[in-house]
Every structure is written in C-alpha cells, then in structure tokens.
C-alpha cells in the first residue's frame, strides 16, 4: 500500500529536478570548479523501469552537466531541460510536446526554485532533506534524501499502486 496521499493511477509522468533530487545536495568539485554529481543506482533502475512501463520521465534543472545528461539518456529519459532559467516555461513546453497535462504529473523538487512549478502539478513531492519552504508545498515528503532514493521511492510506490512493479524484470532495453 502506498504512503502517498494521492490517486497514483492518474500519474503519467515524473518530472525531476536534478541537484538535490537525482543527485545529492553535497558534491565534490573538480579543478575547474564544476560539481561532480553522484547518482543512486536504485533511482536509475526505477527511472528506466518506469520508462519501459510507458511513463514519461523529464528533468527540469537550472544546473548543467554533460555527464548527467548522458546518464539520463542512457536511462531513457525523454525530456531533459538543463540551464532552465524558467522552470514553468519548460513545464509548459513539456505539456505541449508530451500531451501529458499537469494533472497527470509528479514533480520532485528540493529547493526554492522548485516551489512555483510544484504548485502547478498534481503531485508535488520532496526529499526528506528538502528546504522547509518546499516541504510546505509538497503533498508527499519521502523518507529518503535527495540522491539517496527519493526518485526510487516515488516511482516504486506509483508503479506498485498500478500493479506495474513486477519482480524479475531486470535492467535493459
């Protein structure tokens, strides 16, 4: 049974922030000053599995990372928006391109730039370590921190609620 207070049968898309959601809030910095983001393989498994089950995955981030873009592409993420100055504009573009409405979307965000977009989607979610202001907007707060399973938590609960989380089907295209 899901701990998310929402009819998860309505969900068609998972929209994710990158930093603090898919990757942890703390990251080492390389010699050029660029963050070296880490990923959780269980989050990645859930993302590719959701895509295989027919869900849309999108990333809308103010950050930029070629390595993360490559990771998202490998997982089958269909829409990747980086350096997004206006996340709402990208959400509108996502709606037009995908044909999925906001009322069918989950958004997982962790910080102040996510609040506006979280107010627009059907199911705003946050990791356990999200900013207090974000937690006030979220309808579901995961027990997992950003970069440590929050994406898996939300996707797994959604797929289980829709009888689509089958054991035995592994990673792969």
mmCIF file with all atom_site columns, C-alpha atoms in Angstrom:
data_model
loop_
_atom_site.group_PDB
_atom_site.id
_atom_site.type_symbol
_atom_site.label_atom_id
_atom_site.label_alt_id
_atom_site.label_comp_id
_atom_site.label_asym_id
_atom_site.label_entity_id
_atom_site.label_seq_id
_atom_site.pdbx_PDB_ins_code
_atom_site.Cartn_x
_atom_site.Cartn_y
_atom_site.Cartn_z
_atom_site.occupancy
_atom_site.B_iso_or_equiv
_atom_site.pdbx_formal_charge
_atom_site.auth_seq_id
_atom_site.auth_comp_id
_atom_site.auth_asym_id
_atom_site.auth_atom_id
_atom_site.pdbx_PDB_model_num
ATOM 1   C CA . UNK A 1 1   ? 0.000  0.000   0.000   1.00 0.00 ? 1   UNK A CA 1
ATOM 2   C CA . UNK A 1 2   ? 1.252  3.460   -0.862  1.00 0.00 ? 2   UNK A CA 1
ATOM 3   C CA . UNK A 1 3   ? 2.048  6.095   1.721   1.00 0.00 ? 3   UNK A CA 1
ATOM 4   C CA . UNK A 1 4   ? 1.491  8.821   -0.879  1.00 0.00 ? 4   UNK A CA 1
ATOM 5   C CA . UNK A 1 5   ? -1.833 10.653  -0.336  1.00 0.00 ? 5   UNK A CA 1
ATOM 6   C CA . UNK A 1 6   ? -2.874 10.734  -3.992  1.00 0.00 ? 6   UNK A CA 1
ATOM 7   C CA . UNK A 1 7   ? -4.616 8.553   -6.571  1.00 0.00 ? 7   UNK A CA 1
ATOM 8   C CA . UNK A 1 8   ? -1.449 7.257   -8.222  1.00 0.00 ? 8   UNK A CA 1
ATOM 9   C CA . UNK A 1 9   ? -3.431 5.758   -11.095 1.00 0.00 ? 9   UNK A CA 1
ATOM 10  C CA . UNK A 1 10  ? -3.631 9.301   -12.516 1.00 0.00 ? 10  UNK A CA 1
ATOM 11  C CA . UNK A 1 11  ? 0.164  9.642   -12.864 1.00 0.00 ? 11  UNK A CA 1
ATOM 12  C CA . UNK A 1 12  ? 1.583  9.567   -16.398 1.00 0.00 ? 12  UNK A CA 1
ATOM 13  C CA . UNK A 1 13  ? 4.842  11.480  -15.909 1.00 0.00 ? 13  UNK A CA 1
ATOM 14  C CA . UNK A 1 14  ? 7.594  12.033  -13.365 1.00 0.00 ? 14  UNK A CA 1
ATOM 15  C CA . UNK A 1 15  ? 9.294  15.418  -13.603 1.00 0.00 ? 15  UNK A CA 1
ATOM 16  C CA . UNK A 1 16  ? 12.506 15.733  -11.620 1.00 0.00 ? 16  UNK A CA 1
ATOM 17  C CA . UNK A 1 17  ? 14.870 18.429  -10.508 1.00 0.00 ? 17  UNK A CA 1
ATOM 18  C CA . UNK A 1 18  ? 18.493 17.292  -10.839 1.00 0.00 ? 18  UNK A CA 1
ATOM 19  C CA . UNK A 1 19  ? 20.571 18.733  -7.994  1.00 0.00 ? 19  UNK A CA 1
ATOM 20  C CA . UNK A 1 20  ? 19.237 17.687  -4.613  1.00 0.00 ? 20  UNK A CA 1
ATOM 21  C CA . UNK A 1 21  ? 16.791 15.178  -6.103  1.00 0.00 ? 21  UNK A CA 1
ATOM 22  C CA . UNK A 1 22  ? 18.544 12.886  -8.599  1.00 0.00 ? 22  UNK A CA 1
ATOM 23  C CA . UNK A 1 23  ? 21.952 13.842  -7.191  1.00 0.00 ? 23  UNK A CA 1
ATOM 24  C CA . UNK A 1 24  ? 22.830 14.590  -3.591  1.00 0.00 ? 24  UNK A CA 1
ATOM 25  C CA . UNK A 1 25  ? 22.889 18.106  -2.182  1.00 0.00 ? 25  UNK A CA 1
ATOM 26  C CA . UNK A 1 26  ? 26.601 17.810  -1.433  1.00 0.00 ? 26  UNK A CA 1
ATOM 27  C CA . UNK A 1 27  ? 29.021 17.107  -4.252  1.00 0.00 ? 27  UNK A CA 1
ATOM 28  C CA . UNK A 1 28  ? 32.769 17.363  -4.739  1.00 0.00 ? 28  UNK A CA 1
ATOM 29  C CA . UNK A 1 29  ? 34.036 19.996  -7.149  1.00 0.00 ? 29  UNK A CA 1
ATOM 30  C CA . UNK A 1 30  ? 36.558 19.347  -9.917  1.00 0.00 ? 30  UNK A CA 1
ATOM 31  C CA . UNK A 1 31  ? 39.602 21.505  -10.621 1.00 0.00 ? 31  UNK A CA 1
ATOM 32  C CA . UNK A 1 32  ? 37.582 23.780  -12.920 1.00 0.00 ? 32  UNK A CA 1
ATOM 33  C CA . UNK A 1 33  ? 35.008 24.428  -10.187 1.00 0.00 ? 33  UNK A CA 1
ATOM 34  C CA . UNK A 1 34  ? 32.304 22.211  -11.678 1.00 0.00 ? 34  UNK A CA 1
ATOM 35  C CA . UNK A 1 35  ? 30.316 19.941  -9.353  1.00 0.00 ? 35  UNK A CA 1
ATOM 36  C CA . UNK A 1 36  ? 30.912 16.215  -9.763  1.00 0.00 ? 36  UNK A CA 1
ATOM 37  C CA . UNK A 1 37  ? 27.433 14.844  -9.184  1.00 0.00 ? 37  UNK A CA 1
ATOM 38  C CA . UNK A 1 38  ? 26.751 11.388  -7.832  1.00 0.00 ? 38  UNK A CA 1
ATOM 39  C CA . UNK A 1 39  ? 23.754 9.206   -8.656  1.00 0.00 ? 39  UNK A CA 1
ATOM 40  C CA . UNK A 1 40  ? 21.884 6.439   -6.884  1.00 0.00 ? 40  UNK A CA 1
ATOM 41  C CA . UNK A 1 41  ? 21.713 3.272   -8.973  1.00 0.00 ? 41  UNK A CA 1
ATOM 42  C CA . UNK A 1 42  ? 18.345 2.322   -7.446  1.00 0.00 ? 42  UNK A CA 1
ATOM 43  C CA . UNK A 1 43  ? 16.932 5.671   -8.566  1.00 0.00 ? 43  UNK A CA 1
ATOM 44  C CA . UNK A 1 44  ? 18.305 4.925   -12.029 1.00 0.00 ? 44  UNK A CA 1
ATOM 45  C CA . UNK A 1 45  ? 16.772 1.458   -12.065 1.00 0.00 ? 45  UNK A CA 1
ATOM 46  C CA . UNK A 1 46  ? 13.361 2.882   -11.175 1.00 0.00 ? 46  UNK A CA 1
ATOM 47  C CA . UNK A 1 47  ? 13.644 5.584   -13.847 1.00 0.00 ? 47  UNK A CA 1
ATOM 48  C CA . UNK A 1 48  ? 14.436 3.184   -16.688 1.00 0.00 ? 48  UNK A CA 1
ATOM 49  C CA . UNK A 1 49  ? 11.818 0.727   -15.432 1.00 0.00 ? 49  UNK A CA 1
ATOM 50  C CA . UNK A 1 50  ? 9.127  3.426   -15.414 1.00 0.00 ? 50  UNK A CA 1
ATOM 51  C CA . UNK A 1 51  ? 10.038 4.346   -18.992 1.00 0.00 ? 51  UNK A CA 1
ATOM 52  C CA . UNK A 1 52  ? 9.726  0.678   -20.002 1.00 0.00 ? 52  UNK A CA 1
ATOM 53  C CA . UNK A 1 53  ? 6.287  0.650   -18.385 1.00 0.00 ? 53  UNK A CA 1
ATOM 54  C CA . UNK A 1 54  ? 5.169  3.595   -20.536 1.00 0.00 ? 54  UNK A CA 1
ATOM 55  C CA . UNK A 1 55  ? 5.685  6.523   -18.170 1.00 0.00 ? 55  UNK A CA 1
ATOM 56  C CA . UNK A 1 56  ? 7.310  9.759   -19.250 1.00 0.00 ? 56  UNK A CA 1
ATOM 57  C CA . UNK A 1 57  ? 10.344 10.995  -17.343 1.00 0.00 ? 57  UNK A CA 1
ATOM 58  C CA . UNK A 1 58  ? 11.548 14.586  -17.601 1.00 0.00 ? 58  UNK A CA 1
ATOM 59  C CA . UNK A 1 59  ? 14.322 16.515  -15.889 1.00 0.00 ? 59  UNK A CA 1
ATOM 60  C CA . UNK A 1 60  ? 13.996 20.277  -15.465 1.00 0.00 ? 60  UNK A CA 1
ATOM 61  C CA . UNK A 1 61  ? 17.082 21.767  -13.846 1.00 0.00 ? 61  UNK A CA 1
ATOM 62  C CA . UNK A 1 62  ? 18.816 25.072  -13.517 1.00 0.00 ? 62  UNK A CA 1
ATOM 63  C CA . UNK A 1 63  ? 22.075 23.132  -13.417 1.00 0.00 ? 63  UNK A CA 1
ATOM 64  C CA . UNK A 1 64  ? 24.159 21.800  -16.277 1.00 0.00 ? 64  UNK A CA 1
ATOM 65  C CA . UNK A 1 65  ? 26.101 18.564  -16.524 1.00 0.00 ? 65  UNK A CA 1
ATOM 66  C CA . UNK A 1 66  ? 27.097 16.697  -19.657 1.00 0.00 ? 66  UNK A CA 1
ATOM 67  C CA . UNK A 1 67  ? 27.720 13.572  -17.571 1.00 0.00 ? 67  UNK A CA 1
ATOM 68  C CA . UNK A 1 68  ? 24.236 13.719  -16.058 1.00 0.00 ? 68  UNK A CA 1
ATOM 69  C CA . UNK A 1 69  ? 22.683 14.344  -19.478 1.00 0.00 ? 69  UNK A CA 1
ATOM 70  C CA . UNK A 1 70  ? 24.418 11.212  -20.753 1.00 0.00 ? 70  UNK A CA 1
ATOM 71  C CA . UNK A 1 71  ? 23.183 9.242   -17.719 1.00 0.00 ? 71  UNK A CA 1
ATOM 72  C CA . UNK A 1 72  ? 19.617 10.442  -18.281 1.00 0.00 ? 72  UNK A CA 1
ATOM 73  C CA . UNK A 1 73  ? 19.785 9.498   -21.960 1.00 0.00 ? 73  UNK A CA 1
ATOM 74  C CA . UNK A 1 74  ? 21.084 6.010   -21.045 1.00 0.00 ? 74  UNK A CA 1
ATOM 75  C CA . UNK A 1 75  ? 18.100 5.579   -18.709 1.00 0.00 ? 75  UNK A CA 1
ATOM 76  C CA . UNK A 1 76  ? 15.640 6.575   -21.434 1.00 0.00 ? 76  UNK A CA 1
ATOM 77  C CA . UNK A 1 77  ? 14.647 9.965   -20.012 1.00 0.00 ? 77  UNK A CA 1
ATOM 78  C CA . UNK A 1 78  ? 12.609 11.529  -22.791 1.00 0.00 ? 78  UNK A CA 1
ATOM 79  C CA . UNK A 1 79  ? 12.826 15.238  -21.916 1.00 0.00 ? 79  UNK A CA 1
ATOM 80  C CA . UNK A 1 80  ? 15.957 16.873  -20.500 1.00 0.00 ? 80  UNK A CA 1
ATOM 81  C CA . UNK A 1 81  ? 15.962 20.595  -19.787 1.00 0.00 ? 81  UNK A CA 1
ATOM 82  C CA . UNK A 1 82  ? 19.175 21.949  -18.296 1.00 0.00 ? 82  UNK A CA 1
ATOM 83  C CA . UNK A 1 83  ? 20.119 25.536  -17.543 1.00 0.00 ? 83  UNK A CA 1
ATOM 84  C CA . UNK A 1 84  ? 16.397 26.201  -17.249 1.00 0.00 ? 84  UNK A CA 1
ATOM 85  C CA . UNK A 1 85  ? 16.011 29.808  -16.159 1.00 0.00 ? 85  UNK A CA 1
ATOM 86  C CA . UNK A 1 86  ? 12.214 29.486  -16.095 1.00 0.00 ? 86  UNK A CA 1
ATOM 87  C CA . UNK A 1 87  ? 11.061 26.043  -14.968 1.00 0.00 ? 87  UNK A CA 1
ATOM 88  C CA . UNK A 1 88  ? 7.391  26.853  -15.531 1.00 0.00 ? 88  UNK A CA 1
ATOM 89  C CA . UNK A 1 89  ? 8.123  27.675  -19.177 1.00 0.00 ? 89  UNK A CA 1
ATOM 90  C CA . UNK A 1 90  ? 9.806  24.277  -19.548 1.00 0.00 ? 90  UNK A CA 1
ATOM 91  C CA . UNK A 1 91  ? 6.831  22.579  -17.866 1.00 0.00 ? 91  UNK A CA 1
ATOM 92  C CA . UNK A 1 92  ? 4.518  24.227  -20.409 1.00 0.00 ? 92  UNK A CA 1
ATOM 93  C CA . UNK A 1 93  ? 6.777  23.042  -23.233 1.00 0.00 ? 93  UNK A CA 1
ATOM 94  C CA . UNK A 1 94  ? 6.751  19.543  -21.752 1.00 0.00 ? 94  UNK A CA 1
ATOM 95  C CA . UNK A 1 95  ? 2.943  19.563  -21.676 1.00 0.00 ? 95  UNK A CA 1
ATOM 96  C CA . UNK A 1 96  ? 2.767  20.592  -25.343 1.00 0.00 ? 96  UNK A CA 1
ATOM 97  C CA . UNK A 1 97  ? 5.357  18.086  -26.555 1.00 0.00 ? 97  UNK A CA 1
ATOM 98  C CA . UNK A 1 98  ? 4.242  15.098  -24.485 1.00 0.00 ? 98  UNK A CA 1
ATOM 99  C CA . UNK A 1 99  ? 0.484  15.634  -24.464 1.00 0.00 ? 99  UNK A CA 1
ATOM 100 C CA . UNK A 1 100 ? 0.510  14.978  -20.718 1.00 0.00 ? 100 UNK A CA 1
ATOM 101 C CA . UNK A 1 101 ? -1.255 17.517  -18.523 1.00 0.00 ? 101 UNK A CA 1
ATOM 102 C CA . UNK A 1 102 ? -0.018 18.921  -15.223 1.00 0.00 ? 102 UNK A CA 1
ATOM 103 C CA . UNK A 1 103 ? -2.801 16.992  -13.508 1.00 0.00 ? 103 UNK A CA 1
ATOM 104 C CA . UNK A 1 104 ? -1.048 13.785  -14.589 1.00 0.00 ? 104 UNK A CA 1
ATOM 105 C CA . UNK A 1 105 ? 2.397  14.848  -13.383 1.00 0.00 ? 105 UNK A CA 1
ATOM 106 C CA . UNK A 1 106 ? 4.509  14.263  -10.313 1.00 0.00 ? 106 UNK A CA 1
ATOM 107 C CA . UNK A 1 107 ? 7.260  16.795  -9.639  1.00 0.00 ? 107 UNK A CA 1
ATOM 108 C CA . UNK A 1 108 ? 10.062 16.094  -7.184  1.00 0.00 ? 108 UNK A CA 1
ATOM 109 C CA . UNK A 1 109 ? 11.882 19.226  -6.040  1.00 0.00 ? 109 UNK A CA 1
ATOM 110 C CA . UNK A 1 110 ? 14.068 20.184  -3.123  1.00 0.00 ? 110 UNK A CA 1
ATOM 111 C CA . UNK A 1 111 ? 14.710 23.923  -3.074  1.00 0.00 ? 111 UNK A CA 1
ATOM 112 C CA . UNK A 1 112 ? 13.250 27.390  -3.586  1.00 0.00 ? 112 UNK A CA 1
ATOM 113 C CA . UNK A 1 113 ? 13.439 27.391  -7.434  1.00 0.00 ? 113 UNK A CA 1
ATOM 114 C CA . UNK A 1 114 ? 11.125 24.354  -7.428  1.00 0.00 ? 114 UNK A CA 1
ATOM 115 C CA . UNK A 1 115 ? 8.252  25.884  -5.460  1.00 0.00 ? 115 UNK A CA 1
ATOM 116 C CA . UNK A 1 116 ? 6.481  27.612  -8.347  1.00 0.00 ? 116 UNK A CA 1
ATOM 117 C CA . UNK A 1 117 ? 6.426  24.500  -10.528 1.00 0.00 ? 117 UNK A CA 1
ATOM 118 C CA . UNK A 1 118 ? 5.415  22.329  -7.547  1.00 0.00 ? 118 UNK A CA 1
ATOM 119 C CA . UNK A 1 119 ? 2.322  24.472  -7.075  1.00 0.00 ? 119 UNK A CA 1
ATOM 120 C CA . UNK A 1 120 ? 1.241  23.699  -10.647 1.00 0.00 ? 120 UNK A CA 1
ATOM 121 C CA . UNK A 1 121 ? 1.439  19.902  -10.801 1.00 0.00 ? 121 UNK A CA 1
ATOM 122 C CA . UNK A 1 122 ? -0.962 17.321  -9.397  1.00 0.00 ? 122 UNK A CA 1
ATOM 123 C CA . UNK A 1 123 ? 1.514  15.699  -7.029  1.00 0.00 ? 123 UNK A CA 1
ATOM 124 C CA . UNK A 1 124 ? 4.407  17.789  -5.695  1.00 0.00 ? 124 UNK A CA 1
ATOM 125 C CA . UNK A 1 125 ? 6.921  15.646  -3.790  1.00 0.00 ? 125 UNK A CA 1
ATOM 126 C CA . UNK A 1 126 ? 10.085 16.413  -1.852  1.00 0.00 ? 126 UNK A CA 1
ATOM 127 C CA . UNK A 1 127 ? 13.044 14.511  -0.448  1.00 0.00 ? 127 UNK A CA 1
ATOM 128 C CA . UNK A 1 128 ? 13.477 14.312  3.325   1.00 0.00 ? 128 UNK A CA 1
ATOM 129 C CA . UNK A 1 129 ? 16.258 16.912  3.227   1.00 0.00 ? 129 UNK A CA 1
ATOM 130 C CA . UNK A 1 130 ? 14.350 19.483  1.143   1.00 0.00 ? 130 UNK A CA 1
ATOM 131 C CA . UNK A 1 131 ? 14.201 23.127  2.185   1.00 0.00 ? 131 UNK A CA 1
ATOM 132 C CA . UNK A 1 132 ? 11.443 23.814  4.754   1.00 0.00 ? 132 UNK A CA 1
ATOM 133 C CA . UNK A 1 133 ? 9.594  26.055  2.279   1.00 0.00 ? 133 UNK A CA 1
ATOM 134 C CA . UNK A 1 134 ? 9.490  23.201  -0.242  1.00 0.00 ? 134 UNK A CA 1
ATOM 135 C CA . UNK A 1 135 ? 8.180  20.773  2.353   1.00 0.00 ? 135 UNK A CA 1
ATOM 136 C CA . UNK A 1 136 ? 5.295  23.167  2.992   1.00 0.00 ? 136 UNK A CA 1
ATOM 137 C CA . UNK A 1 137 ? 4.249  22.893  -0.664  1.00 0.00 ? 137 UNK A CA 1
ATOM 138 C CA . UNK A 1 138 ? 4.832  19.138  -1.045  1.00 0.00 ? 138 UNK A CA 1
ATOM 139 C CA . UNK A 1 139 ? 1.908  16.729  -0.779  1.00 0.00 ? 139 UNK A CA 1
ATOM 140 C CA . UNK A 1 140 ? 4.364  13.903  -0.135  1.00 0.00 ? 140 UNK A CA 1
ATOM 141 C CA . UNK A 1 141 ? 7.717  14.076  1.661   1.00 0.00 ? 141 UNK A CA 1
ATOM 142 C CA . UNK A 1 142 ? 9.820  10.973  1.167   1.00 0.00 ? 142 UNK A CA 1
ATOM 143 C CA . UNK A 1 143 ? 11.810 9.416   3.977   1.00 0.00 ? 143 UNK A CA 1
ATOM 144 C CA . UNK A 1 144 ? 14.750 9.394   1.530   1.00 0.00 ? 144 UNK A CA 1
ATOM 145 C CA . UNK A 1 145 ? 17.147 12.283  0.986   1.00 0.00 ? 145 UNK A CA 1
ATOM 146 C CA . UNK A 1 146 ? 17.869 13.719  -2.447  1.00 0.00 ? 146 UNK A CA 1
ATOM 147 C CA . UNK A 1 147 ? 20.318 11.495  -4.323  1.00 0.00 ? 147 UNK A CA 1
ATOM 148 C CA . UNK A 1 148 ? 19.640 8.669   -1.877  1.00 0.00 ? 148 UNK A CA 1
ATOM 149 C CA . UNK A 1 149 ? 16.483 7.011   -3.138  1.00 0.00 ? 149 UNK A CA 1
ATOM 150 C CA . UNK A 1 150 ? 13.763 9.671   -3.294  1.00 0.00 ? 150 UNK A CA 1
ATOM 151 C CA . UNK A 1 151 ? 13.200 9.054   -7.007  1.00 0.00 ? 151 UNK A CA 1
ATOM 152 C CA . UNK A 1 152 ? 13.000 5.280   -6.476  1.00 0.00 ? 152 UNK A CA 1
ATOM 153 C CA . UNK A 1 153 ? 10.596 5.779   -3.561  1.00 0.00 ? 153 UNK A CA 1
ATOM 154 C CA . UNK A 1 154 ? 8.091  7.831   -5.562  1.00 0.00 ? 154 UNK A CA 1
ATOM 155 C CA . UNK A 1 155 ? 8.329  5.780   -8.762  1.00 0.00 ? 155 UNK A CA 1
ATOM 156 C CA . UNK A 1 156 ? 8.148  2.431   -6.983  1.00 0.00 ? 156 UNK A CA 1
ATOM 157 C CA . UNK A 1 157 ? 5.072  3.417   -4.979  1.00 0.00 ? 157 UNK A CA 1
ATOM 158 C CA . UNK A 1 158 ? 3.384  4.683   -8.151  1.00 0.00 ? 158 UNK A CA 1
ATOM 159 C CA . UNK A 1 159 ? 4.114  1.567   -10.168 1.00 0.00 ? 159 UNK A CA 1
ATOM 160 C CA . UNK A 1 160 ? 3.053  -0.714  -7.306  1.00 0.00 ? 160 UNK A CA 1
ATOM 161 C CA . UNK A 1 161 ? -0.241 1.183   -6.996  1.00 0.00 ? 161 UNK A CA 1
ATOM 162 C CA . UNK A 1 162 ? -0.779 0.492   -10.698 1.00 0.00 ? 162 UNK A CA 1
ATOM 163 C CA . UNK A 1 163 ? 0.260  -3.195  -10.481 1.00 0.00 ? 163 UNK A CA 1
ATOM 164 C CA . UNK A 1 164 ? 3.264  -2.465  -12.704 1.00 0.00 ? 164 UNK A CA 1
ATOM 165 C CA . UNK A 1 165 ? 6.133  -3.205  -10.329 1.00 0.00 ? 165 UNK A CA 1
ATOM 166 C CA . UNK A 1 166 ? 6.873  -6.775  -11.392 1.00 0.00 ? 166 UNK A CA 1
ATOM 167 C CA . UNK A 1 167 ? 9.739  -8.612  -9.814  1.00 0.00 ? 167 UNK A CA 1
ATOM 168 C CA . UNK A 1 168 ? 12.056 -10.469 -12.117 1.00 0.00 ? 168 UNK A CA 1
ATOM 169 C CA . UNK A 1 169 ? 12.254 -7.978  -14.956 1.00 0.00 ? 169 UNK A CA 1
ATOM 170 C CA . UNK A 1 170 ? 15.760 -6.600  -14.904 1.00 0.00 ? 170 UNK A CA 1
ATOM 171 C CA . UNK A 1 171 ? 17.596 -3.654  -16.320 1.00 0.00 ? 171 UNK A CA 1
ATOM 172 C CA . UNK A 1 172 ? 17.977 -3.443  -20.032 1.00 0.00 ? 172 UNK A CA 1
ATOM 173 C CA . UNK A 1 173 ? 16.399 -2.262  -23.223 1.00 0.00 ? 173 UNK A CA 1
#
